[in-house]
Structure formats: C-alpha cells, structure tokens
Short mmCIF file of C-alpha atoms and ligand atoms in Angstrom, two decimals:
data_model
loop_
_atom_site.label_atom_id
_atom_site.label_comp_id
_atom_site.label_asym_id
_atom_site.label_seq_id
_atom_site.Cartn_x
_atom_site.Cartn_y
_atom_site.Cartn_z
CA MET A 16 -10.12 154.27 42.33
CA PRO A 17 -10.36 151.33 39.91
CA ASP A 18 -12.23 148.28 41.16
CA HIS A 19 -9.83 145.33 40.92
CA SER A 20 -12.14 142.80 42.46
CA ALA A 21 -14.15 142.38 39.28
CA PRO A 22 -12.33 141.21 36.17
CA ASN A 23 -13.08 143.67 33.38
CA ALA A 24 -15.71 142.60 30.88
CA PRO A 25 -14.09 141.15 27.73
CA ARG A 26 -14.65 142.84 24.41
CA TRP A 27 -14.78 139.55 22.58
CA THR A 28 -17.73 137.20 22.42
CA ARG A 29 -17.62 133.82 24.13
CA GLU A 30 -17.17 132.14 20.71
CA GLN A 31 -14.16 134.32 19.93
CA VAL A 32 -12.54 133.52 23.28
CA GLU A 33 -13.18 129.79 22.84
CA HIS A 34 -11.67 129.97 19.36
CA LEU A 35 -8.57 131.72 20.73
CA LEU A 36 -8.09 129.08 23.41
CA ALA A 37 -8.63 126.26 20.91
CA THR A 38 -6.25 127.56 18.28
CA GLU A 39 -3.37 129.06 20.29
CA THR A 40 -1.14 127.52 22.97
CA PHE A 41 -0.79 129.30 26.31
CA ARG A 42 1.24 127.64 29.03
CA TYR A 43 2.89 130.15 31.28
CA HIS A 44 0.34 132.58 32.79
CA ARG A 45 -3.25 131.98 33.75
CA ILE A 46 -5.25 134.89 32.41
CA GLU A 47 -9.00 135.16 32.88
CA LEU A 48 -10.55 136.00 29.53
CA GLY A 49 -14.18 136.20 30.69
CA TYR A 50 -17.12 133.75 30.57
CA GLY A 51 -15.22 131.63 33.15
CA LEU A 52 -12.57 130.88 30.53
CA ALA A 53 -8.84 131.30 31.13
CA THR A 54 -5.49 130.46 29.60
CA GLU A 55 -3.44 127.59 31.06
CA GLY A 56 -0.64 128.56 33.37
CA ARG A 57 0.40 129.98 36.69
CA ASP A 58 -1.86 132.46 38.46
CA ARG A 59 0.25 135.59 39.06
CA SER A 60 -2.40 137.57 40.97
CA ASN A 61 -0.62 137.01 44.35
CA THR A 62 2.58 138.38 42.88
CA ALA A 63 0.64 141.36 41.54
CA ARG A 64 -0.66 142.02 45.06
CA GLN A 65 2.90 141.80 46.41
CA ILE A 66 4.45 144.22 43.95
CA PHE A 67 1.73 146.72 43.00
CA PRO A 68 -0.23 149.15 45.13
CA ASP A 69 -4.00 148.74 44.62
CA ASP A 70 -4.15 151.93 42.67
CA LEU A 71 -1.62 152.63 39.94
CA THR A 72 -3.42 155.67 38.59
CA GLY A 73 -0.94 158.03 36.94
CA LYS A 74 1.92 155.51 36.98
CA SER A 75 3.69 154.01 33.99
CA VAL A 76 4.71 150.35 34.15
CA LEU A 77 7.24 148.45 32.05
CA ASP A 78 7.40 144.65 32.33
CA LEU A 79 10.61 143.24 30.84
CA GLY A 80 10.57 139.56 29.97
CA CYS A 81 6.79 139.80 30.38
CA SER A 82 6.11 136.37 28.87
CA GLU A 83 2.33 135.95 28.54
CA GLY A 84 1.67 139.36 30.09
CA ALA A 85 -0.26 138.52 33.28
CA LEU A 86 1.39 141.34 35.24
CA CYS A 87 0.88 143.83 32.42
CA PHE A 88 -2.85 143.12 32.49
CA GLU A 89 -2.85 143.39 36.29
CA ALA A 90 -1.14 146.80 36.06
CA ALA A 91 -3.66 148.01 33.49
CA ARG A 92 -6.55 146.84 35.70
CA ARG A 93 -5.06 148.84 38.56
CA GLY A 94 -5.41 151.98 36.48
CA ALA A 95 -1.79 152.52 35.32
CA SER A 96 -1.62 155.38 32.83
CA ARG A 97 0.68 153.44 30.53
CA VAL A 98 1.67 149.78 30.46
CA MET A 99 4.25 148.19 28.21
CA GLY A 100 5.26 144.53 28.11
CA LEU A 101 8.41 143.47 26.25
CA ASP A 102 9.80 140.01 25.65
CA VAL A 103 12.34 138.38 23.37
CA GLU A 104 9.80 135.88 21.93
CA PRO A 105 7.87 137.42 19.02
CA ASP A 106 5.17 134.74 19.02
CA THR A 107 4.39 135.33 22.70
CA ILE A 108 4.07 139.04 21.93
CA ARG A 109 1.72 138.34 19.01
CA LYS A 110 -0.56 136.32 21.29
CA ASN A 111 -0.36 138.97 24.03
CA LYS A 112 -1.71 141.54 21.60
CA LEU A 113 -4.69 139.25 20.92
CA LYS A 114 -5.39 138.91 24.65
CA ALA A 115 -5.15 142.69 25.17
CA GLU A 116 -7.69 143.15 22.39
CA CYS A 117 -9.93 140.46 23.84
CA LEU A 118 -9.83 142.05 27.30
CA GLY A 119 -10.12 145.60 25.99
CA LEU A 120 -7.06 146.58 28.00
CA ASP A 121 -4.70 149.24 26.77
CA VAL A 122 -1.33 147.48 27.01
CA GLU A 123 1.48 147.99 24.49
CA PHE A 124 3.43 144.82 23.69
CA GLY A 125 6.68 144.59 21.77
CA THR A 126 9.88 142.59 21.40
CA VAL A 127 13.21 143.32 23.04
CA ASP A 128 16.42 141.45 23.62
CA LEU A 129 17.56 142.76 26.98
CA GLU A 130 21.15 141.71 26.27
CA ARG A 131 21.35 143.37 22.86
CA ASP A 132 18.94 146.29 22.76
CA THR A 133 19.24 149.58 24.60
CA LEU A 134 16.35 150.72 26.77
CA THR A 135 15.85 154.44 26.62
CA GLU A 136 12.41 155.42 27.88
CA LYS A 137 11.86 155.79 31.62
CA PHE A 138 8.91 154.22 33.46
CA ASP A 139 7.78 154.69 37.07
CA PHE A 140 7.68 150.95 37.78
CA VAL A 141 10.04 148.59 35.98
CA LEU A 142 9.52 144.85 36.45
CA CYS A 143 11.99 142.15 35.55
CA LEU A 144 10.66 138.97 37.07
CA ASN A 145 12.41 135.63 36.73
CA VAL A 146 14.55 136.78 33.84
CA LEU A 147 17.95 137.89 35.16
CA HIS A 148 19.05 134.43 36.32
CA HIS A 149 18.61 133.04 32.79
CA LEU A 150 20.71 135.69 31.04
CA THR A 151 24.40 135.50 30.15
CA ASN A 152 25.24 138.85 31.75
CA PRO A 153 22.68 139.70 34.44
CA LEU A 154 24.73 142.50 35.99
CA SER A 155 24.98 144.44 32.78
CA VAL A 156 21.21 144.10 32.25
CA LEU A 157 20.58 145.08 35.88
CA ASN A 158 22.57 148.26 35.24
CA SER A 159 20.46 149.15 32.23
CA LEU A 160 17.27 148.52 34.23
CA THR A 161 18.42 151.09 36.79
CA GLU A 162 18.65 153.65 33.98
CA VAL A 163 14.96 153.35 33.12
CA ALA A 164 13.30 152.63 36.48
CA ASP A 165 12.28 156.06 37.68
CA GLU A 166 10.58 155.11 40.94
CA ARG A 167 10.63 151.37 41.65
CA LEU A 168 12.67 148.55 40.21
CA ILE A 169 11.06 145.21 40.94
CA LEU A 170 13.00 141.99 40.48
CA GLU A 171 12.12 138.37 41.10
CA MET A 172 15.11 136.11 41.25
CA ALA A 173 16.46 132.69 42.01
CA SER A 174 18.41 132.59 45.23
CA LEU A 175 20.03 129.54 46.80
CA GLY A 176 17.06 127.91 48.53
CA PRO A 177 16.91 124.23 49.56
CA HIS A 178 15.34 123.05 46.30
CA ASP A 179 17.97 124.61 44.04
CA ARG A 180 20.78 123.70 46.42
CA ARG A 181 19.92 120.03 46.10
CA ARG A 182 19.88 120.28 42.32
CA LEU A 183 23.23 122.07 42.40
CA GLY A 184 24.69 119.41 44.70
CA ILE A 185 25.52 121.87 47.48
CA LEU A 186 25.56 120.53 51.05
CA PRO A 187 22.80 122.07 53.24
CA LEU A 188 25.09 123.76 55.78
CA PHE A 189 27.31 125.24 53.10
CA GLY A 190 24.23 126.25 51.09
CA ASN A 191 22.72 128.02 54.12
CA LEU A 192 25.88 130.03 54.57
CA LEU A 193 26.05 130.90 50.88
CA ALA A 194 22.40 131.99 50.80
CA LYS A 195 23.03 134.44 53.63
CA ALA A 196 26.14 135.92 52.02
CA PRO A 197 25.99 138.64 49.34
CA ILE A 198 26.99 136.41 46.46
CA ILE A 199 26.23 135.51 42.87
CA TYR A 200 26.57 131.76 42.42
CA VAL A 201 27.25 130.55 38.90
CA GLY A 202 25.38 127.34 38.08
CA LYS A 203 25.91 124.89 35.27
CA THR A 204 23.26 124.84 32.62
CA PRO A 205 21.99 122.31 31.73
CA THR A 206 22.98 119.66 34.29
CA ARG A 207 22.11 115.99 33.88
CA GLY A 208 19.43 116.80 31.36
CA ARG A 209 17.61 119.22 33.71
CA LYS A 210 17.76 122.86 32.87
CA LEU A 211 19.18 124.90 35.70
CA LYS A 212 19.42 128.63 36.03
CA ARG A 213 22.76 130.12 35.16
CA PHE A 214 22.96 132.45 38.11
CA PHE A 215 21.70 132.48 41.70
CA ILE A 216 21.79 135.95 43.17
CA THR A 217 21.24 136.32 46.89
CA PRO A 218 19.19 139.16 48.43
CA GLY A 219 22.37 140.42 50.10
CA ALA A 220 24.07 140.77 46.71
CA ILE A 221 21.15 142.75 45.28
CA HIS A 222 21.10 144.98 48.34
CA ASN A 223 24.83 145.71 48.11
CA ILE A 224 24.72 146.41 44.38
CA LEU A 225 21.72 148.72 44.50
CA VAL A 226 22.06 150.44 47.87
CA HIS A 227 25.78 150.47 48.63
CA HIS A 228 27.55 150.52 45.25
CA ARG A 229 24.97 152.68 43.60
CA ARG A 230 23.49 155.07 46.10
CA ILE A 231 20.60 155.79 43.77
CA TYR A 232 18.35 153.48 45.79
CA ALA A 233 17.19 154.43 49.27
CA ARG A 234 16.31 150.88 50.16
CA VAL A 235 15.49 147.45 48.81
CA ASP A 236 12.53 145.59 50.32
CA ILE A 237 12.89 141.82 50.10
CA LYS A 238 9.84 139.52 50.13
CA LYS A 239 9.55 135.80 49.75
CA SER A 240 8.22 134.87 46.35
CA GLU A 241 5.52 132.29 45.82
CA HIS A 242 7.93 130.52 43.44
CA LYS A 243 10.19 127.98 45.14
CA ASP A 244 13.54 129.42 46.26
CA ARG A 245 12.89 132.83 44.76
CA PHE A 246 12.58 136.27 46.26
CA ILE A 247 11.13 139.57 45.17
CA ALA A 248 13.24 142.69 45.57
CA THR A 249 11.63 146.11 45.30
CA ALA A 250 14.20 148.87 45.03
CA HIS A 251 13.04 152.42 45.76
CA ARG A 252 14.88 155.05 43.75
CA ARG A 253 15.86 158.18 45.56
CA LYS A 254 14.37 161.50 44.54
CA ILE A 255 16.04 164.53 46.05
CA GLY A 256 14.91 168.11 45.51
CA HIS A 257 18.23 169.78 46.42
CA LEU A 258 21.37 167.69 46.90
CA VAL A 259 24.37 169.34 48.54
CA VAL A 260 27.56 167.42 47.79
CA VAL A 261 30.25 168.31 50.31
CA ALA A 262 33.53 167.33 48.70
CA GLY A 263 37.10 167.37 49.90
CA PRO A 264 40.19 165.21 50.28
CA VAL A 265 40.58 162.58 52.99
CA GLY A 266 41.67 164.20 56.24
CA ILE A 267 39.79 167.44 55.74
CA GLY A 268 37.03 166.39 58.15
CA LEU A 269 34.23 165.66 55.70
CA ASP A 270 32.18 163.48 58.03
CA ARG A 271 32.46 165.95 60.87
CA PHE A 272 31.49 168.86 58.65
CA CYS A 273 28.50 167.01 57.14
CA THR A 274 27.26 165.91 60.55
CA ASN A 275 27.63 169.42 61.99
CA ILE A 276 25.93 171.22 59.16
CA THR A 277 22.92 168.92 59.30
CA ARG A 278 22.69 169.42 63.08
CA GLY A 279 22.59 173.20 63.12
CA GLY A 280 26.35 173.87 63.03
CA TYR A 281 27.84 176.48 60.65
CA PRO A 282 24.61 178.52 60.51
CA GLU A 283 26.02 181.09 58.04
CA VAL A 284 27.08 178.35 55.67
CA ALA A 285 23.73 176.59 56.00
CA GLU A 286 21.93 179.85 55.32
CA LYS A 287 23.97 180.59 52.21
CA LEU A 288 23.25 177.07 50.94
CA ALA A 289 19.54 177.43 51.80
CA LEU A 290 19.60 174.28 53.95
CA PRO A 291 16.42 173.86 56.00
CA ALA A 292 16.70 172.65 59.61
CA ASP A 293 15.49 169.15 58.73
CA THR A 294 18.13 168.54 56.05
CA MET A 295 19.11 164.86 55.97
CA LEU A 296 22.65 163.57 55.93
CA LEU A 297 22.65 160.63 53.57
CA ASP A 298 24.32 157.37 54.16
CA SER A 299 22.98 153.93 53.48
CA THR A 300 22.36 152.75 57.03
CA PRO A 301 18.99 150.95 56.99
CA GLY A 302 16.34 152.06 59.44
CA ARG A 303 17.53 155.66 59.52
CA PRO A 304 15.17 158.43 58.42
CA GLN A 305 17.14 159.01 55.20
CA HIS A 306 15.98 155.56 54.28
CA ARG A 307 13.00 157.47 52.85
CA ALA A 308 13.16 157.56 49.09
CA HIS A 309 11.90 161.14 48.68
CA LEU A 310 13.77 163.99 50.33
CA ASP A 311 13.47 167.73 49.79
CA THR A 312 17.06 168.50 50.77
CA ALA A 313 19.95 166.18 51.52
CA VAL A 314 23.68 166.39 52.15
CA ILE A 315 26.28 163.78 51.18
CA GLY A 316 30.00 163.77 51.72
CA TYR A 317 32.31 162.90 48.85
CA ASP A 318 35.98 162.14 49.33
CA ILE A 319 37.72 163.48 46.24
CA MET A 320 40.58 161.00 46.85
CA ARG A 321 38.19 158.04 46.32
CA ALA A 322 39.49 157.43 42.83
CA PHE A 323 43.15 157.87 43.83
CA MET A 324 45.21 154.69 43.24
CA ARG A 325 42.09 152.72 42.45
CA THR A 326 41.12 151.17 39.13
CA GLY A 327 39.05 153.39 36.88
CA ASN A 328 40.70 156.48 38.33
CA VAL A 329 38.16 159.02 36.98
CA TYR A 330 35.19 160.62 38.72
CA SER A 331 32.83 159.93 35.84
CA ARG A 332 33.28 156.19 36.52
CA ASP A 333 32.64 156.35 40.26
CA ASP A 334 29.27 154.74 40.93
CA ASN A 335 29.16 156.56 44.27
CA LEU A 336 28.40 159.65 42.24
CA ASP A 337 25.44 158.01 40.45
CA ILE A 338 23.29 159.60 43.15
CA LEU A 339 23.68 162.89 41.28
CA SER A 340 21.12 161.54 38.81
CA CYS A 341 18.51 161.49 41.63
CA ALA A 342 18.61 165.23 42.29
CA GLU A 343 16.67 168.03 40.69
CA LYS A 344 19.21 170.62 41.83
CA ILE A 345 22.80 170.05 42.97
CA THR A 346 25.24 172.31 44.82
CA TYR A 347 28.85 171.22 45.29
CA VAL A 348 30.61 172.61 48.33
CA THR A 349 34.30 171.90 47.97
CA LEU A 350 36.18 172.13 51.25
CA TRP A 351 39.66 173.60 51.13
CA THR A 352 42.22 174.04 53.86
CA ALA A 353 45.87 175.03 54.00
CA PRO A 354 48.10 172.03 53.05
CA GLU A 355 49.99 171.95 56.36
CA LYS A 356 46.66 171.85 58.26
CA LEU A 357 45.33 169.10 56.00
CA ARG A 358 48.44 166.99 56.57
CA LYS A 359 48.27 167.52 60.33
CA GLN A 360 44.59 166.56 60.41
CA LEU A 361 45.33 163.41 58.45
CA THR A 362 48.22 162.57 60.79
CA ASP A 363 46.03 163.09 63.84
CA SER A 364 43.12 161.05 62.52
CA ARG A 365 44.92 158.16 60.82
CA PHE A 366 48.54 158.02 61.87
CA GLY A 367 48.75 159.80 65.19
CA TYR A 368 49.16 158.61 68.76
CA GLY A 369 46.19 156.52 69.82
CA THR A 370 45.31 155.27 66.33
CA PHE A 371 45.89 151.56 66.28
CA LYS A 372 44.96 150.65 62.72
CA ARG A 373 47.99 150.17 60.50
CA PRO A 374 47.64 152.56 57.54
CA SER A 375 47.27 150.85 54.17
CA LYS A 376 49.73 151.33 51.33
CA ARG A 377 47.22 153.67 49.67
CA GLU A 378 46.76 155.72 52.84
CA ARG A 379 50.54 156.06 53.17
CA ARG A 380 50.75 157.17 49.55
CA ILE A 381 48.10 159.84 50.18
CA TYR A 382 49.98 160.96 53.27
CA PHE A 383 53.20 161.37 51.26
CA SER A 384 51.33 163.12 48.49
CA TYR A 385 50.17 165.68 51.07
CA GLU A 386 53.84 166.55 51.75
CA ASN A 387 53.84 168.41 48.48
CA PRO A 388 51.30 171.28 48.34
CA ALA A 389 51.44 171.22 44.52
CA GLU A 390 50.20 167.61 44.60
CA ILE A 391 47.30 168.57 46.85
CA VAL A 392 46.39 171.33 44.42
CA GLY A 393 46.61 168.74 41.62
CA HIS A 394 43.95 166.60 43.37
CA TYR A 395 41.64 169.63 43.48
CA ASP A 396 42.38 170.44 39.83
CA GLY A 397 41.11 166.97 38.86
CA TRP A 398 37.94 167.48 40.92
CA PHE A 399 37.29 170.97 39.52
CA ASP A 400 37.84 169.66 35.98
CA TYR A 401 35.13 167.11 36.67
CA LEU A 402 32.78 169.80 38.01
CA GLU A 403 33.31 171.74 34.76
CA THR A 404 31.62 168.83 32.96
CA ARG A 405 28.51 169.32 35.11
CA ASN A 406 26.09 172.13 34.86
CA ASP A 407 25.50 172.60 38.59
CA ASP A 408 26.15 175.28 41.22
CA GLN A 409 29.44 175.15 43.07
CA VAL A 410 31.11 177.00 45.90
CA ILE A 411 34.44 176.65 47.71
CA LEU A 412 34.62 176.81 51.48
CA ASP A 413 37.96 177.63 53.08
CA MET A 414 38.17 175.69 56.35
CA SER A 415 41.50 177.24 57.40
CA PRO A 416 40.03 180.12 59.47
CA ASP A 417 38.15 179.36 62.70
CA VAL A 418 34.92 180.32 60.99
CA PRO A 419 34.88 178.79 57.47
CA GLN A 420 34.76 181.37 54.69
CA PHE A 421 33.44 181.06 51.16
CA ILE A 422 36.08 181.90 48.57
CA ASP A 423 35.48 182.24 44.87
CA ARG A 424 37.27 180.33 42.13
CA THR A 425 39.56 183.26 41.32
CA ALA A 426 40.71 183.48 44.94
CA TRP A 427 41.28 179.71 45.01
CA SER A 428 43.21 179.86 41.72
CA LYS A 429 45.52 182.48 43.23
CA ILE A 430 46.16 180.30 46.31
CA ALA A 431 46.69 177.29 44.04
CA ALA A 432 49.15 179.23 41.83
CA SER A 433 51.20 180.25 44.85
CA LEU A 434 51.34 176.63 46.05
CA ARG A 435 52.30 175.24 42.66
CA SER A 436 55.36 177.46 42.36
C1 SAM B 11 10.84 132.55 33.27
S1 SAM B 11 9.98 133.63 32.20
C2 SAM B 11 9.35 134.86 33.30
C3 SAM B 11 8.07 135.50 32.83
C4 SAM B 11 7.43 136.55 33.72
N1 SAM B 11 8.30 137.68 33.89
C5 SAM B 11 7.07 135.97 35.06
O1 SAM B 11 7.79 136.14 36.04
O2 SAM B 11 6.04 135.32 35.13
C6 SAM B 11 11.31 134.47 31.46
C7 SAM B 11 10.90 135.34 30.29
O3 SAM B 11 12.02 136.13 29.90
C8 SAM B 11 12.08 136.17 28.51
N2 SAM B 11 13.49 136.43 28.13
C9 SAM B 11 14.53 135.59 28.21
N3 SAM B 11 15.64 136.18 27.74
C10 SAM B 11 15.29 137.43 27.37
C11 SAM B 11 16.00 138.52 26.82
N4 SAM B 11 17.28 138.44 26.54
N5 SAM B 11 15.31 139.66 26.55
C12 SAM B 11 13.99 139.75 26.84
N6 SAM B 11 13.27 138.74 27.36
C13 SAM B 11 13.91 137.60 27.64
C14 SAM B 11 11.61 134.81 28.07
O4 SAM B 11 11.15 134.81 26.74
C15 SAM B 11 10.50 134.55 29.07
O5 SAM B 11 9.27 134.99 28.60
#
C-alpha cells in the first residue's frame, strides 16, 4: 500500500523549485513541492481524505475543473493507476504539467470546456469539485459526468447555507426551508460588484436527480465540505451482474410479481431465469440492502405504460431505464395476461370499491384504452419494438393461467393477431 504520510521526494532541485515559485503565480491550491516549499493557496488534503480511500491502487481518477491540480496529485500519491486533470484554463494546465514534473508524479493534464466538449473515456472516480455552480447549464454537464463516472461521481457544490443566503438577500427562515428542499436556486451574477455563484443546488436535488430520476446510482453520500456553505456528494454507481427487468402494463400486478419472485414465489419461473435465492428487488428506498452498489442479481419492475400520455413518449428517453447501462447481462420478462383480466385487475386495484383515491385523467385514459384489446396489444407492440433495439435476452410470461406459463414470441403474435381483428 502506498505511504501517504510522507510527501514524495521531488525530482527537481531546491533551486529549480525556488525558481518556479519566483517566476510563476499560484493562488488556488497549496501544493508541497519539497524542501519545505509550497505554492500559495488552499490546502485540499482534508478534502482528499474525505473523498478518496487511502489506497487507490488500480483505480483511474478524472478531475474535471481541476484548477491547480491538488486533488490529482493526491490521487497519484494514493497509488491510482491513472490520473487525469482537465480544466478550461490553458495556462493553469501548463503550470500543472511543470508541478507534475517537479514532483515526479504521473498525472496527465489537459484542457477541456465542460460545456462544449464531449467526454468519452470512462474513469472509476470522476471528480467535479466547485465547478457546476459556476456553469451556465450545470444539469447538462452533470448528465455528461454520469456517462463517464464508472464507479463514483464526486461533486462539491454550493448549497444555500447562511453565508450565501445573506449575500443573496434571503431571509433566514425562508432560506432554511429552501436549503432542506430539493431545489436548484438561480442566483444573480454578479451582484453589487461581488461575484456570486449562478446556481445553488441542494443535497436533496442532487439525491433526487441521481438516485430517483436516474436509477444508475445506488446511493449518494452527503458530507459537509470544509468550504463555507458547500457540501460533498459521492454518488455510487450501480453494478449489476444479471438484471431481470419485469415489464408489463399498469394493472398487471408488477409489484406483487416482483416481490413474490424475490421471496421464493414462482419457483419454476425463478429457476428458468436462474435467479438465486438472495436476488434483490431494486427500488431506491435508502437503508435497504439494495442500497449496496454492487449486486450479482437484481430484479426491477418496469411499467410499460410509463411513457403513455407523458412528454417524450418513447422508451429510449425514459431515464428510469438508464439502469440498463449498469448491468452486464439483462433479461426482460414481459408479463402478459388476457385483456379482460387486465381490465378487471386495474378496476379492482384503482377504481374498485374501497379505493378512495380519485383516478387521474391519465389513469382514466388507460382504463378506457384497456376496453379495446387491440389497444392493449398496441402498447405491447411499442414495448417489443423497443426490445428489438436491444441485444438482450427476453421471455414472455403469460399470467392468465393459475401457474404462469412462458410463451414464445410466435405464440404471443398469434394471440395478438386474434385480438387485433
Ligand atoms: C472554483 S475552481 C475549483 C477548483 C477545484 N476543482 C477545487 O475544488 O479546488 C473552478 C475551476 O473550474 C474551472 N472551470 C470553469 N468553467 C469550466 C468549464 N466550462 N470547463 C472546464 N473547467 C471549467 C475553472 O477554470 C476553475 O479552475
């Protein structure tokens, strides 16, 4: 394991280091260059301890908006197999390369404009500290970060703490409420000559975006940052060996089926799908065992009517399906049942005696759509068309008999043809 207590011996002589410090300006990060000499700036070693394990052997690390590179050097000292620091300022990058040479640390530095350039290469740890709140479109950049962060995405961000609230002119009580809500507050920049951040993103907002909208993260750990009014969010990307996606229209009993199959019900089905006894049912409830980022086998339910009457009415745009990118192997189990049974189940669960919630306009529209078997078949057609675009295993399970039966696509097509006519 690398020894992080001792700063590594610099490659440069004392005279070279002194010359560097005398001829170049450093103002953002304090970096020890040996001989008791260091650049001017903030010491980021506490942050490094908060975000990195002691040993990064075998891990790749990308620091976006790395500025003077303190965290890149910390990652390299912790034994990371590859470290890259990117920033929009070319001169900062030029000086970072000098420091890497001086320290004899293998860190690649380069320029990037996070709002214009496309990131393609994946890294285990992706850092974006104190950058998002300065950008013009932080959500779009956050999305592209999720594409390249293979294991952990680490963000440091401005929230709405007391210091910033005062500068924004927000009353304390109102500010406290805002800070607890999942919101993105848009600030003015600059205000009365003082530069303010453009955006204040609360921990709740980050959690909802990463864990609930995009189920690709198992959890987000929030820590207080040593910067005033900031927090550090570490998002843990899911990795699933075998993901079983149980899909079907609302009313078919998805939740019940998923719960049963992960609790030992439907043993023949579980056997055919090679589901071990400890298969997890995924949802995003914190504190549950599926909160673990790495799972061998997991089941999720997917309502194929999710896109129905909603904007962006196509499966490929549904961020609830982003979780597919976390799985090595995927099997889709599409549940089918006779139309009259489906309609009855929907009536019983949503509209029947004893249900007090008034159905929404959308729910009523689904209910009427179920009156026509050809329309039900049409919903399945859309789902199967989507599955054609994916190169994964799929099976169809007919839930009409007392014991569900697998049917193949040809058998389903025959049923569908008879219902269309
Ligand atoms: C406030 S500093 C944070 C530096 C470092 N990440 C830290 O937390 O100590 C923000 C950094 O983001 C960089 N930056 C700003 N806009 C950027 C963009 N569009 N693309 C890449 N880097 C950007 C700035 O040059 C600056 O170095």
